[in-house]
Structures are given as structure tokens and as C-alpha cells.
Coordinates of C-alpha atoms and ligand atoms in Angstrom, one line a residue:
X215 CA 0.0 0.0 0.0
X216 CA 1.1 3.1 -0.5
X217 CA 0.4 7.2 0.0
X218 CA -0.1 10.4 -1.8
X219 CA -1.9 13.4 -0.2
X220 CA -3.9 16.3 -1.8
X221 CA -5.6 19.2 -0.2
X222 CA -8.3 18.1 2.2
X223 CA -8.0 14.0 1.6
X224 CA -5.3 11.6 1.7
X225 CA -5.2 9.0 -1.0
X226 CA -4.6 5.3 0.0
X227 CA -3.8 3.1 -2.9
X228 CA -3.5 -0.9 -2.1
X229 CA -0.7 -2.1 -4.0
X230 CA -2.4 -5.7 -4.3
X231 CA -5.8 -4.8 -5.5
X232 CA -4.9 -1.3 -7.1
X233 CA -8.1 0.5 -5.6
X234 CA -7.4 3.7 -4.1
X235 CA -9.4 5.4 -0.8
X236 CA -9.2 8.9 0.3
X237 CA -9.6 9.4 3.7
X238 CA -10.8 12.9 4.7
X239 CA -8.0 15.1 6.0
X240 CA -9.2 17.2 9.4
X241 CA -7.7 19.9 11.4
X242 CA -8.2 21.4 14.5
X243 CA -7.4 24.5 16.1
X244 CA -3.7 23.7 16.2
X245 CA -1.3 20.6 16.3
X246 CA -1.1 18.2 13.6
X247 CA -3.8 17.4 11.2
X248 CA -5.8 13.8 11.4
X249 CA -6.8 11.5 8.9
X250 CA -10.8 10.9 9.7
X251 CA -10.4 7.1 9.6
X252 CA -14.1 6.3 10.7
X253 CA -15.2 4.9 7.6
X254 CA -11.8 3.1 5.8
X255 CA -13.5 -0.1 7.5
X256 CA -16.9 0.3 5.8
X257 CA -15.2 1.1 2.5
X258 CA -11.8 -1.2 2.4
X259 CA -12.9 -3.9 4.8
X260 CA -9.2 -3.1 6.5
X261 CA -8.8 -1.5 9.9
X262 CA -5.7 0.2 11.3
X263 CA -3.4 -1.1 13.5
X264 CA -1.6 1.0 16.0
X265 CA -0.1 -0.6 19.4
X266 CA -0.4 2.0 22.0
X267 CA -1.9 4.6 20.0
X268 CA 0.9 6.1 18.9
X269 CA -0.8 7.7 16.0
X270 CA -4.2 7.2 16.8
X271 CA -6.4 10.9 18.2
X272 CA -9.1 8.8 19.8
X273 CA -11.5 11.5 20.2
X274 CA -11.7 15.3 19.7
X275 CA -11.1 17.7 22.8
X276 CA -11.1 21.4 23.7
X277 CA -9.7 21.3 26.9
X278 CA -5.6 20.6 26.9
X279 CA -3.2 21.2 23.9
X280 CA 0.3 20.0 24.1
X281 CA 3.3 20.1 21.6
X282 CA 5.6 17.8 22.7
X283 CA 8.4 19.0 20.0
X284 CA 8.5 23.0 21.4
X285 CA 7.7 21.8 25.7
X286 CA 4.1 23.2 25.0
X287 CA 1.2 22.7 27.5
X288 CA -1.9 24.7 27.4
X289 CA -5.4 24.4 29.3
X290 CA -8.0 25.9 27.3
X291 CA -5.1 28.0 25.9
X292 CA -3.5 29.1 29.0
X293 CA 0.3 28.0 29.3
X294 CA 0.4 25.6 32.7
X295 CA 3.6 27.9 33.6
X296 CA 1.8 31.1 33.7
X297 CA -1.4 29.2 35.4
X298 CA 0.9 27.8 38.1
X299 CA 2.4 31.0 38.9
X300 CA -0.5 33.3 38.6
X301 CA -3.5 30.9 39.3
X302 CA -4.4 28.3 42.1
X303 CA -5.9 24.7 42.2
X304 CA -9.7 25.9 42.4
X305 CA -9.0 28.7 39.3
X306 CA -7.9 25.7 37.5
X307 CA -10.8 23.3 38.0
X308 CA -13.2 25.5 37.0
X309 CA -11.2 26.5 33.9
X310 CA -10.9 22.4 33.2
X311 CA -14.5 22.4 33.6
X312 CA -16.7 25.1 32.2
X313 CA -13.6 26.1 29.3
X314 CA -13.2 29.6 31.3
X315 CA -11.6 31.3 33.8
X316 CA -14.1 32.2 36.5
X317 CA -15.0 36.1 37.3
X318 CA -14.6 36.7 41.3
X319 CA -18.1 36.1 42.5
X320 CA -17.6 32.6 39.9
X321 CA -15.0 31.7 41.9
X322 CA -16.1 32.5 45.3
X323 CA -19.4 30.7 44.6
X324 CA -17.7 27.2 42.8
X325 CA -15.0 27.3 46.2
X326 CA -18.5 27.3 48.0
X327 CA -19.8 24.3 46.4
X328 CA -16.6 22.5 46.4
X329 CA -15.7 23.1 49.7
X330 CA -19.4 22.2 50.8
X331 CA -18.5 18.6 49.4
X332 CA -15.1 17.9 51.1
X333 CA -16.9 15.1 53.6
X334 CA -17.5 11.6 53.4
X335 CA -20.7 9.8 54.6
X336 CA -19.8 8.8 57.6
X337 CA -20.5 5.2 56.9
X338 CA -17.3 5.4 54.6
X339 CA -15.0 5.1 57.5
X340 CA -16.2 1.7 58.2
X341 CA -15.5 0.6 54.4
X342 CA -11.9 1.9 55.3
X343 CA -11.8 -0.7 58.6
X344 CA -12.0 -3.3 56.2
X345 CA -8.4 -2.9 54.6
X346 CA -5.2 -4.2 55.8
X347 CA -3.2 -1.8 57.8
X348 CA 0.0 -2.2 55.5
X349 CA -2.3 -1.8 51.9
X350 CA -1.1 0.4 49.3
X351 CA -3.1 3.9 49.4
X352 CA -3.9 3.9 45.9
X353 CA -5.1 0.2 46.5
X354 CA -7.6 1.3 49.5
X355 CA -8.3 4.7 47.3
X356 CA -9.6 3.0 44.2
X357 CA -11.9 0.8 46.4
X358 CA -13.3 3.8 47.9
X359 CA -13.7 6.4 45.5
X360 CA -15.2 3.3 43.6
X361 CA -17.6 2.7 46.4
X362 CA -19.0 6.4 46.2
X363 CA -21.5 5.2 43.4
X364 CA -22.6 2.4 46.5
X365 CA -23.4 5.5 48.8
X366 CA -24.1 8.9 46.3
X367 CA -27.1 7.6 44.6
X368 CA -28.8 10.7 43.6
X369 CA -25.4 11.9 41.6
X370 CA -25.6 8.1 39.1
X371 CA -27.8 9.6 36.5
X372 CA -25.1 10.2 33.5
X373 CA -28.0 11.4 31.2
X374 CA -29.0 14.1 33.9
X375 CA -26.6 17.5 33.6
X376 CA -27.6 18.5 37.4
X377 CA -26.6 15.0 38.9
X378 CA -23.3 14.9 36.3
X379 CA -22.7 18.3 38.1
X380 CA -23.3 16.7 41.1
X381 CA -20.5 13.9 41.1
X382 CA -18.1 16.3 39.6
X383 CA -17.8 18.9 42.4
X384 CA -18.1 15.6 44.8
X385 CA -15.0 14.0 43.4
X386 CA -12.9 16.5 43.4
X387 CA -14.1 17.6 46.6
X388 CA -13.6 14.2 48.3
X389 CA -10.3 13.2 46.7
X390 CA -8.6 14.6 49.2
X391 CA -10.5 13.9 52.0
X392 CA -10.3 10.0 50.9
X393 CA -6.5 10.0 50.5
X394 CA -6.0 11.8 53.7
X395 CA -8.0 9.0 55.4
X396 CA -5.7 6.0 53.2
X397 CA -2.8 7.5 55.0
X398 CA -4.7 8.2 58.5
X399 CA -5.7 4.6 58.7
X400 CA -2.1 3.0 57.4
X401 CA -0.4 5.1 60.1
X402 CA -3.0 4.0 62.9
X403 CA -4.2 8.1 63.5
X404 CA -7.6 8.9 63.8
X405 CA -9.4 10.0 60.5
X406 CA -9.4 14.3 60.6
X407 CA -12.5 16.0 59.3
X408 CA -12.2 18.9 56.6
X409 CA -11.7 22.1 57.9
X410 CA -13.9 24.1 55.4
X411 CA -12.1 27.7 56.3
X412 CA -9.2 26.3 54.8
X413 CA -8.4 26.5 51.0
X414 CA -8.1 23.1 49.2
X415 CA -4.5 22.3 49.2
X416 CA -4.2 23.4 52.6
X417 CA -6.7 21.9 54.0
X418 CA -5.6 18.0 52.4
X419 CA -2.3 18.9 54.1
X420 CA -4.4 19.5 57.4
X421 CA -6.2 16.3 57.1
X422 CA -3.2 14.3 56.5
X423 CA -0.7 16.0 58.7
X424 CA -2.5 17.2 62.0
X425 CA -3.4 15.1 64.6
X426 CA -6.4 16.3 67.5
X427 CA -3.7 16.2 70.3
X428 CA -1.8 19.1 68.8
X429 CA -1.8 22.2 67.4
X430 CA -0.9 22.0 63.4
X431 CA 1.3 25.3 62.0
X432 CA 0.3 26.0 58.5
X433 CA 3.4 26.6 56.7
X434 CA 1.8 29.3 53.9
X435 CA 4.7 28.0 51.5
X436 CA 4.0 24.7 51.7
X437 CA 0.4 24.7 51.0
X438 CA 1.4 27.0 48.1
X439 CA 4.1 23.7 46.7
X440 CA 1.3 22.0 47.4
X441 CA -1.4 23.7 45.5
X442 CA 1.3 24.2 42.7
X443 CA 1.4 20.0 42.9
X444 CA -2.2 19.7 42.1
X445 CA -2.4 22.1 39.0
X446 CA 0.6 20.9 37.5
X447 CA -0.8 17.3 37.5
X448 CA -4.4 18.7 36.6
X449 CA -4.6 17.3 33.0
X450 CA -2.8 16.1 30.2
X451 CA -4.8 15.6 27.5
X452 CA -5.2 11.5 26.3
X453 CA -2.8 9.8 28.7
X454 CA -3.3 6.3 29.9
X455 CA -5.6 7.3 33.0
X456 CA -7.7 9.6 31.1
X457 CA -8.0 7.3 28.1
X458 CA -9.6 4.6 30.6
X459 CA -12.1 7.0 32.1
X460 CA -13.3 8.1 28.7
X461 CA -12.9 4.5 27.4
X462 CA -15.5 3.2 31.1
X463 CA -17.2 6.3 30.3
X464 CA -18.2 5.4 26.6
X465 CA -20.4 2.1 27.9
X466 CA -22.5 4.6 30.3
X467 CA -21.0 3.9 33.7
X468 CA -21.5 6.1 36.8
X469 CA -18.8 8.6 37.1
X470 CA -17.6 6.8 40.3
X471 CA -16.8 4.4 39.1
X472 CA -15.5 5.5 35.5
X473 CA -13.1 7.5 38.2
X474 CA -11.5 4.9 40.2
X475 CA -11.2 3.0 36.8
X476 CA -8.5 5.9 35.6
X477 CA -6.7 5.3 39.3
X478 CA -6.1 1.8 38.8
X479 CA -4.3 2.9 35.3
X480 CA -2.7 5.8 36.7
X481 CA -1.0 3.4 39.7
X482 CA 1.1 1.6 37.4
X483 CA 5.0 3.1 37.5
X484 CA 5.3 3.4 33.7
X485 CA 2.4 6.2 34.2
X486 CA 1.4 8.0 38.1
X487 CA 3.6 5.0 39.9
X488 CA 6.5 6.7 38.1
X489 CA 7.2 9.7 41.0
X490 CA 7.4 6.9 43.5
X491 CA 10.0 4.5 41.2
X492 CA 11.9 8.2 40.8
X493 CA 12.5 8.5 44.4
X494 CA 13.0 4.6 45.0
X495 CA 15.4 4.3 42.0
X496 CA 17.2 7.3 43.5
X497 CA 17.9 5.7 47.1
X498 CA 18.6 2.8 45.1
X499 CA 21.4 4.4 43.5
X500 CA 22.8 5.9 46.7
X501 CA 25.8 8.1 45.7
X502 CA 26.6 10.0 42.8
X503 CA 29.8 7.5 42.2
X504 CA 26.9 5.0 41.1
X505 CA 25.6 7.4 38.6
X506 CA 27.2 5.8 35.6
X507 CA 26.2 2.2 36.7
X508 CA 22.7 3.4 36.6
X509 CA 23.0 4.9 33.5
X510 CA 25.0 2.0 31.9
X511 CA 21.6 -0.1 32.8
X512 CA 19.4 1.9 31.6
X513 CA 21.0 2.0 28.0
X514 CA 21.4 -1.3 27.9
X515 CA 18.7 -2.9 26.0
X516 CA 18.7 -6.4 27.4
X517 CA 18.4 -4.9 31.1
X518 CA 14.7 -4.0 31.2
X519 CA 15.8 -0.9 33.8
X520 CA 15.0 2.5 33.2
X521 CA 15.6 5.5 34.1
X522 CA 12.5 6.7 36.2
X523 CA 11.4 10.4 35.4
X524 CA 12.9 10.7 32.0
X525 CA 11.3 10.4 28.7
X526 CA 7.4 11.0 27.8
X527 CA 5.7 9.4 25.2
X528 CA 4.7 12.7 24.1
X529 CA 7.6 15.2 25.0
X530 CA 10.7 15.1 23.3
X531 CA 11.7 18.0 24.6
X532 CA 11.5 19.5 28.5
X533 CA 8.2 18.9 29.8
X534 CA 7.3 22.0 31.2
X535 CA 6.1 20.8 34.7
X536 CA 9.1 19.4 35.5
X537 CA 10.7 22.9 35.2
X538 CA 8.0 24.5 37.1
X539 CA 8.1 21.4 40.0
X540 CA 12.0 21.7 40.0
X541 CA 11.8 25.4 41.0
X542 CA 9.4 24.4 43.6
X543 CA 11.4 21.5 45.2
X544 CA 14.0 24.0 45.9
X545 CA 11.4 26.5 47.2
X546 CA 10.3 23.3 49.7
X547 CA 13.6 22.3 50.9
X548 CA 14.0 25.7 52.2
X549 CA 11.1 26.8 54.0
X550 CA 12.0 23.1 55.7
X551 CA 15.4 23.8 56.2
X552 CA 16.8 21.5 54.6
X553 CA 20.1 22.0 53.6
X554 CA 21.8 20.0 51.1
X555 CA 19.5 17.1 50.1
X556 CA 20.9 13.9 49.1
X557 CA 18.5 13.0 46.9
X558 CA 17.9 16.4 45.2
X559 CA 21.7 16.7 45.2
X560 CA 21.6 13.2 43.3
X561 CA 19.0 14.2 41.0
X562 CA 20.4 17.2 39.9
X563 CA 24.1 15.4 39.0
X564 CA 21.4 12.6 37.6
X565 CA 20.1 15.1 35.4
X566 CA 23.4 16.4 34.7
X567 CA 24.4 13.5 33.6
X568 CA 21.6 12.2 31.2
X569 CA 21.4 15.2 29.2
X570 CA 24.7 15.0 27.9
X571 CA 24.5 11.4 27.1
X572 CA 24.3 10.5 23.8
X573 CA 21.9 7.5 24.5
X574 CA 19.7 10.5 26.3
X575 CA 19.9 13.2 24.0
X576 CA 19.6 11.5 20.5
X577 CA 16.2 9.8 22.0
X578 CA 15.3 13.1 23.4
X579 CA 14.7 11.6 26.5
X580 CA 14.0 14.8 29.3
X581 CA 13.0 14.9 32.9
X582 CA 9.4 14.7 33.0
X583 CA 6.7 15.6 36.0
X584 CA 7.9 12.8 38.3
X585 CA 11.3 13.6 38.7
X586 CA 11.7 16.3 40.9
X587 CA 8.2 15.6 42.2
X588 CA 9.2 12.9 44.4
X589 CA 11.7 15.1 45.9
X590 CA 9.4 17.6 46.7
X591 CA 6.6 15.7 48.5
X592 CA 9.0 13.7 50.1
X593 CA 10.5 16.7 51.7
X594 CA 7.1 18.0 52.9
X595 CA 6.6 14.7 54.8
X596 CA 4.7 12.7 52.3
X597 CA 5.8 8.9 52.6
X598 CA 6.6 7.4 49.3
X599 CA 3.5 5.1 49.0
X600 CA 1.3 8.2 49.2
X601 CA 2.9 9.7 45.8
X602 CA 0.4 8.2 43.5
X603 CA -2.5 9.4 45.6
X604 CA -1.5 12.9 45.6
X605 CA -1.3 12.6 41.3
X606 CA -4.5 11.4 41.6
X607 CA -6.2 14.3 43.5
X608 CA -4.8 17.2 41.1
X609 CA -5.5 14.4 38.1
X610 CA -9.3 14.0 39.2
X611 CA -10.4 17.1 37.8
X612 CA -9.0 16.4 34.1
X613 CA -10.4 13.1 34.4
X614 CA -14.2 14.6 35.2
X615 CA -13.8 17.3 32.5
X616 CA -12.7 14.6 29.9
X617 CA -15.5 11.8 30.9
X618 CA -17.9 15.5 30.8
X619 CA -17.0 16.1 27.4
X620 CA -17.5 13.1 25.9
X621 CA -20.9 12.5 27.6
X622 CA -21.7 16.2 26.4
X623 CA -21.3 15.2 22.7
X624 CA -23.6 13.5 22.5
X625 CA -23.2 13.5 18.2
X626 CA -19.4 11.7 18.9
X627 CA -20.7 9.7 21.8
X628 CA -19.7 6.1 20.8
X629 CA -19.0 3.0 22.9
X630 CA -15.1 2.6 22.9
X631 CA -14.3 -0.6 20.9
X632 CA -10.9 -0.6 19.1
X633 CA -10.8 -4.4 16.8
X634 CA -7.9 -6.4 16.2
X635 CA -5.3 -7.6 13.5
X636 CA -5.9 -11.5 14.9
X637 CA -2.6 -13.8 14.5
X638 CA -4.1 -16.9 16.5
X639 CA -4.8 -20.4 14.9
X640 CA -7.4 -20.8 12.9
X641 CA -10.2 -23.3 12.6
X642 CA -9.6 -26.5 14.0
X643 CA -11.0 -29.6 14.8
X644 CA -11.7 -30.5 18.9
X645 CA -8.9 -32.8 20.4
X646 CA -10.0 -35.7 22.3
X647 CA -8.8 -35.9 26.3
X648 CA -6.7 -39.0 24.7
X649 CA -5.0 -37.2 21.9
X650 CA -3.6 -34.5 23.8
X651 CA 0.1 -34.2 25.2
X652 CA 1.0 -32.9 28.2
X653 CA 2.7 -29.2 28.4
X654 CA 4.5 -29.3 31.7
X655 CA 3.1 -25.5 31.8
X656 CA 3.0 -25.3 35.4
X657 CA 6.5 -26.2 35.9
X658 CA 7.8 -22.8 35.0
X659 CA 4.6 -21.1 36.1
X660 CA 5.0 -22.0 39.9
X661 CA 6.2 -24.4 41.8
X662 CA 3.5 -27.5 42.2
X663 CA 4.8 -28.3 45.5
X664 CA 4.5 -25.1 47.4
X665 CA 1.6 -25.0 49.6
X666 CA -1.1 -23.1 48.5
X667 CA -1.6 -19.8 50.0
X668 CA -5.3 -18.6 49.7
Ligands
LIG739 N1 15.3 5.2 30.3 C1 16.0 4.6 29.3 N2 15.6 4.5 28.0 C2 14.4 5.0 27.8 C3 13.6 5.6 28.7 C4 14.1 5.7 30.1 N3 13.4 6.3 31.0 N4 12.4 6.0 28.2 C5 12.5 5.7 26.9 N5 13.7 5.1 26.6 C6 14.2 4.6 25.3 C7 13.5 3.3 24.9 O1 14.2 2.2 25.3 C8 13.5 3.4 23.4 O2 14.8 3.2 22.9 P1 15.0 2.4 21.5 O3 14.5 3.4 20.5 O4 16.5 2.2 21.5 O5 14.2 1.2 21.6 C9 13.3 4.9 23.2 O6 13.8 5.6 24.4 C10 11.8 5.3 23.0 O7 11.1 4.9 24.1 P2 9.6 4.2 24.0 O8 9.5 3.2 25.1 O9 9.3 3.9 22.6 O10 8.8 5.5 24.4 P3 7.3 5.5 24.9 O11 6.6 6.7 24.4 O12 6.6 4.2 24.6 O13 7.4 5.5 26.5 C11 7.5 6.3 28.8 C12 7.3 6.6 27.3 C13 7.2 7.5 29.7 C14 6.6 5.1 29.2 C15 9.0 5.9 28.9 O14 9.8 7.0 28.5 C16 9.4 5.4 30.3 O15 9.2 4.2 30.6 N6 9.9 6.3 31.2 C17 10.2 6.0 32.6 C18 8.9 6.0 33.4 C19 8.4 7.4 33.7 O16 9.1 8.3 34.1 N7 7.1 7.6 33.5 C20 6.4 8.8 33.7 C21 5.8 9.4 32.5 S1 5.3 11.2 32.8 C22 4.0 11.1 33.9 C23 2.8 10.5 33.3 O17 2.4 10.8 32.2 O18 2.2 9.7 34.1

């Protein structure tokens, strides 16, 4: 098969039959332009196949633009640097949301509705008494936030704007709340209500952090780092997690539980997990005099190691948070007094390092979000398991405005439900019990002999 394109189509010719197809040629408001494959199937019988969706746009959006080549990340056309300098968390979510920034009595009345929602019915607590103490928070998180659409009945109705409203302001209002209580109830402290004078940054670090037999200090700065935290991991367009909620979304699934479906994909370390591997691959390397060990592994191609916090499937440049969060890491480290961290130290030289490599820089492979993230939250007390969690709080608002969007269009609303190129066997005839030899599969699965562990 091969290509030619002409204005406003793109002409596919199939070398073995000679027919040709054009495929309509879209654009959007910037980026690149798409080839509107919805109906090469209907007229070539052929789908496309693409692992990983490396070329595939899945669905259109208003709400984030990124150009990996020039470090670009916009929400609804604001660059995330100037909204994490000149904005906050709230001024963010209701720009994710309703597509504008919000005038001051806007603001002061979605703060209101937010902060109105930061509880938890109180029969939730007893759904956290049913975990192990030593469970990962993300693992007790998922379970919970899932088990919203068990006790938030009246907020279920996708087809209903009011109730959509309704679960959106919950979720992001009780994402916090619920992660503070994961790492309450690992720890062994009490659960602390929200205090609804506070703002929303500061008042997660109030639920996680104070305790009712003493006084908590406020540290202005580090409500601000982590108020920063949450916008810079606010959205990012069609990433893994995001792709799952719209993907749950698409068969008509409460927003509960289309939410803790894009946590589970956002826990594993090649996506969310990856600001906890950062900070566990960096005490892993120990000293800077193991720098080049590290970085030996990680360009070798039969050691599946990498390094953790570099490279983005869609920046191949700086990612612009991690410029933002490496600025702020500093900013932490001070207010905290801490002088001369090991890790940030090691980070820095790590940093150093990789983007003069050759292996690094010919694969443009940057720092990304997680790298100095770790460091950051680390510093402000956060233990490593909690990492995830924290991604997921700032995250839960791009999630809701994605799943909202796609329920909105209602035109474009299609179940998601990609096909296959199949390479199995094809039809053959049932084996008897009496023909069939035996595999030994278990052998290098487990070890038959061990007792079994239920
Ligand atoms: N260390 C060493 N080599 C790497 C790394 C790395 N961190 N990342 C990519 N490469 C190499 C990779 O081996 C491949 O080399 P070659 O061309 O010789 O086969 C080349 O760079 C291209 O990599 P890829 O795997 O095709 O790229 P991808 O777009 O599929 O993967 C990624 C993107 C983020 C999964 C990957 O870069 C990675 O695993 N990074 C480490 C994990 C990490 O930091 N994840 C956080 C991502 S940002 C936050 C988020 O979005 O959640």
C-alpha cells in the first residue's frame, strides 16, 4: 500500500488490488492534522493497526493542547507555567471544567460548592476498617472512591446535567478527604475532618498531617508547593488514565466508578507510579559514584531498567512541569530547612548527567513531571507510598472534564471498541482428552509443590 496526499483528503492506494481510498483530511485549532479514519472499515474492509496509539487521536477535545516537539502545555489556551504561577488549584478546575476562567463572585461561589462537598458519609469510614493496615493507598483509594456510586445515589444519572454536576464537584471535593483517610488509617491516626475555612491544598495537608492532640502550624509556603502540585498534574490531555475514564465512560458507567477506573491505570510506574519508582530508584542508586552504573543499565537494552522520570511518550523536549516542579522543590527544601539534600543533590548530578548522554539526548529523553516531584513531597513529609494518591487528586479534575466532554457530545458519543489484526490459529478440529500431550506449563509457572496460599 502506499500514500499520496492532496488538499483536504489523503489517498490510500492498495498495491495488491490497485483500488485507491481517500480518507478525509481534518484539522483542528492547532497541532497536527488527522486522517478521519471512521469509515476506511466500511469502505476497504481493512482496519488500522496501531499498538499504544501512537498515531491514533481517539477523540476530539477542547480542553488541553500539548506540543511535545517546542515543551508546549496549554489548558484551554492558558500555558500551565503562567497558570501555576498566577493561578491556584480551584481557578484551574473551574477552567478544566466550564472552558473559562471564572470572574470573582464565579469563583467564590464554585470554592462554596466545592468546599461544601469535602466530607465523606460517615459510613465510609467503616469501608476503610475493612483494609489491611499495611495496603497500598492507591489500592484502598480505588476501592473507595469506587464505592462512592454504592453511597451517592442521587449523583448516578449520566443522562442528567444536574446530577453529572453533582458527582463532579463531589469527586474532586472528596479526593482529598479520601487520600488523607488512606494515610490516616495506614499510620494508625484517627481520621481528621475537613476544615472548610481552609483552602483546598491546605486543608488535604491538614487532614493528612495534624493530629487532635496538637496544634498544626500552617506553613503558607508549603500549601502553596502543594497547591502548585495539584495544577501541574491537573490534566494532560489523552494519557493512559484519562483514556480509561473516557474508554468506562463510553459504555455509560456512573462517574464513580469511571473515576476509580482511571486510578487503577494511573497506579502503574510506567504512568502515576512513576514519582514513587523516581524517588525509590534514587535511594537505590545511593551516591553519585553510582551514577554511571545506573546509566549503563538503563541504556542497555537487554536490562529491562530504566531511568525513572525521563522520557514522555509525548515530550521530546522539556516537559514544562518538571521545570515548574523543580523550582518548587527547591522552594520546599528551604522553608523546611533542609540543607543540602541527598536525593535532590543526586538528582540534579542525575540530570546532569543524562542530558549529555548521547543514548539520552539522541532519544530526546527529558526529565518529566515525576522527577523532581518525588523530591518535593518527600520533603514536605509525604511517605513514598502516598505519591500516587496525591497525582490522583490534582488528576481527578481532568479526568471529570474529559469523561464530561465526551458525555456532552452527544453527536461523537460512541461506545469505545478498538478491533484487532488477529494472529491466533485458525479453525480446527476438537482434540479428544486421549490425543492431547502434556505441556509441563505449570512447571515454569509456579512451583506445584508449594503450599497453596489462599
Ligand atoms: N530510560 C532509558 N531508556 C528510555 C527511557 C528511560 N526512562 N524512556 C525511553 N527510553 C528509550 C527506549 O528504550 C527506546 O529506545 P530504543 O529506541 O533504542 O528502543 C526509546 O527511548 C523510545 O522509548 P519508548 O518506550 O518507545 O517510548 P514510549 O513513548 O513508549 O514511553 C515512557 C514513554 C514514559 C513510558 C518511557 O519513557 C518510560 O518508561 N519512562 C520511565 C517511566 C516514567 O518516568 N514515566 C512517567 C511518565 S510522565 C508522567 C505520566 O504521564 O504519568
Amino acid at each position: 500500500m502506499s500514500s499520496s496526499s492532496h488538499h483536504d483528503t489523503f489517498t490510500l492506494t492498495d498495491n495488491k488490488t490497485g483500488k485507491k481510498h481517500e480518507v478525509p483530511v481534518i484539522e483542528g485549532s492547532e497541532g497536527p492534522r488527522v486522517l478521519d479514519m471512521r469509515h476506511l472499515h466500511q469502505h476497504t474492509g481493512m482496519f488500522t493497526y496501531d499498538p499504544g496509539y501512537v498515531s491514533t487521536a481517539s477523540c476530539k477535545s477542547k480542553i488541553t493542547f500539548i506540543d511535545g516537539d517546542k515543551g508546549i502545555l496549554r489548558h484551554r489556551g492558558y500555558a500551565i507555567d503562567e497558570l501555576a504561577e498566577k493561578s491556584d488549584f480551584m481557578e484551574v478546575c473551574y477552567l478544566l471544567l466550564h472552558g473559562e476562567l471564572p470572574s470573582p463572585p464565579d469563583k467564590t461561589e464554585f470554592e462554596k460548592y466545592i468546599t461544601h462537598r469535602t466530607m465523606v458519609h460517615e459510613q465510609i469510614n467503616n469501608f476503610f476498617h475493612g483494609f489491611r493496615r499495611d495496603a497500598h493507598p492507591m489500592a484502598v483509594m480505588f476501592g473507595v472512591v469506587g464505592a462512592l456510586s454504592a453511597f451517592y445515589h442521587d449523583s448516578t444519572d449520566i443522562n442528567d446535567p444536574h446530577q453529572r454536576m453533582i458527582a463532579s464537584y463531589r469527586l474532586i471535593a472528596k479526593m482529598p478527604t479520601i487520600a488523607a483517610m488512606a494515610y490516616k488509617y495506614s499510620v494508625g491516626q484517627p481520621f481528621v475532618y475537613p476544615d472548610n475555612d481552609l483552602s483546598y491544598a491546605a486543608n488535604f495537608l491538614h487532614m493528612t498531617f495534624s493530629i487532635p492532640a496538637e496544634r498544626y502550624t500552617m506553613s503558607p509556603v508549603l500549601a502553596k508547593a502543594m497547591d502548585k502540585f495539584f495544577i501541574l498534574h491537573a490534566d494532560h490531555e489523552q494519557n493512559a488514565s484519562t483514556s480509561t475514564v473516557r474508554l468506562a465512560g463510553s459504555s455509560g458507567a456512573n462517574p464513580y466508578a469511571c473515576i476509580a477506573a482511571g486510578m487503577v491505570s494511573l497506579w502503574g510506574p510506567a504512568h502515576g507510579g512513576a514519582n514513587e519508582a523516581v524517588v525509590k530508584m534514587l535511594q537505590e542508586i545511593g551516591t553519585k559514584k553510582r551514577i554511571p552504573e545506573f546509566i549503563a543499565k538503563a541504556k542497555d537494552r537487554k536490562d529491562p531498567f530504566r531511568l525513572m522520570g525521563f522520557g514522555h511518550r509525548v515530550y521530546k523536549n522539556h516537559d514544562p512541569r518538571a521545570q515548574v516542579l523543580r523550582k518548587a522543590a527547591h522552594e520546599v527544601l528551604e522553608e523546611l530547612g533542609i540543607k543540602n539534600d541527598p536525593l535532590l543533590e543526586l538528582a540534579l548530578e542525575l540530570e546532569r548527567i543524562a542530558l549529555t548522554d548521547d543514548y539520552f539526548v539522541k532519544r530526546k529523553l527529558y526529565p518529566n513531571v515525576d522527577f523532581y516531584s518525588g523530591i518535593m513531597i518527600k520533603a514536605m513529609g509525604f511517605p513514598v507510598s502516598m505519591f500516587t494518591a496525591l497525582f490522583a487528586i490534582g488528576r481527578t479534575v481532568g479526568w471529570i472534564a474529559h469523561w464530561k466532554e465526551m458525555i456532552e457530545d452527544q453527536q461523537a458519543l460512541k461506545i469505545g471498541r478498538p478491533r484487532q489484526l488477529y494472529t491466533g490459529k485458525t479453525e480446527r478440529e476438537y482434540q479428544n482428552m486421549d490425543k492431547r500431550s502434556k505441556k509441563s506449563i505449570f512447571n515454569w509457572l509456579w512451583n506445584t509443590k508449594e503450599k497453596v496460599n489462599y
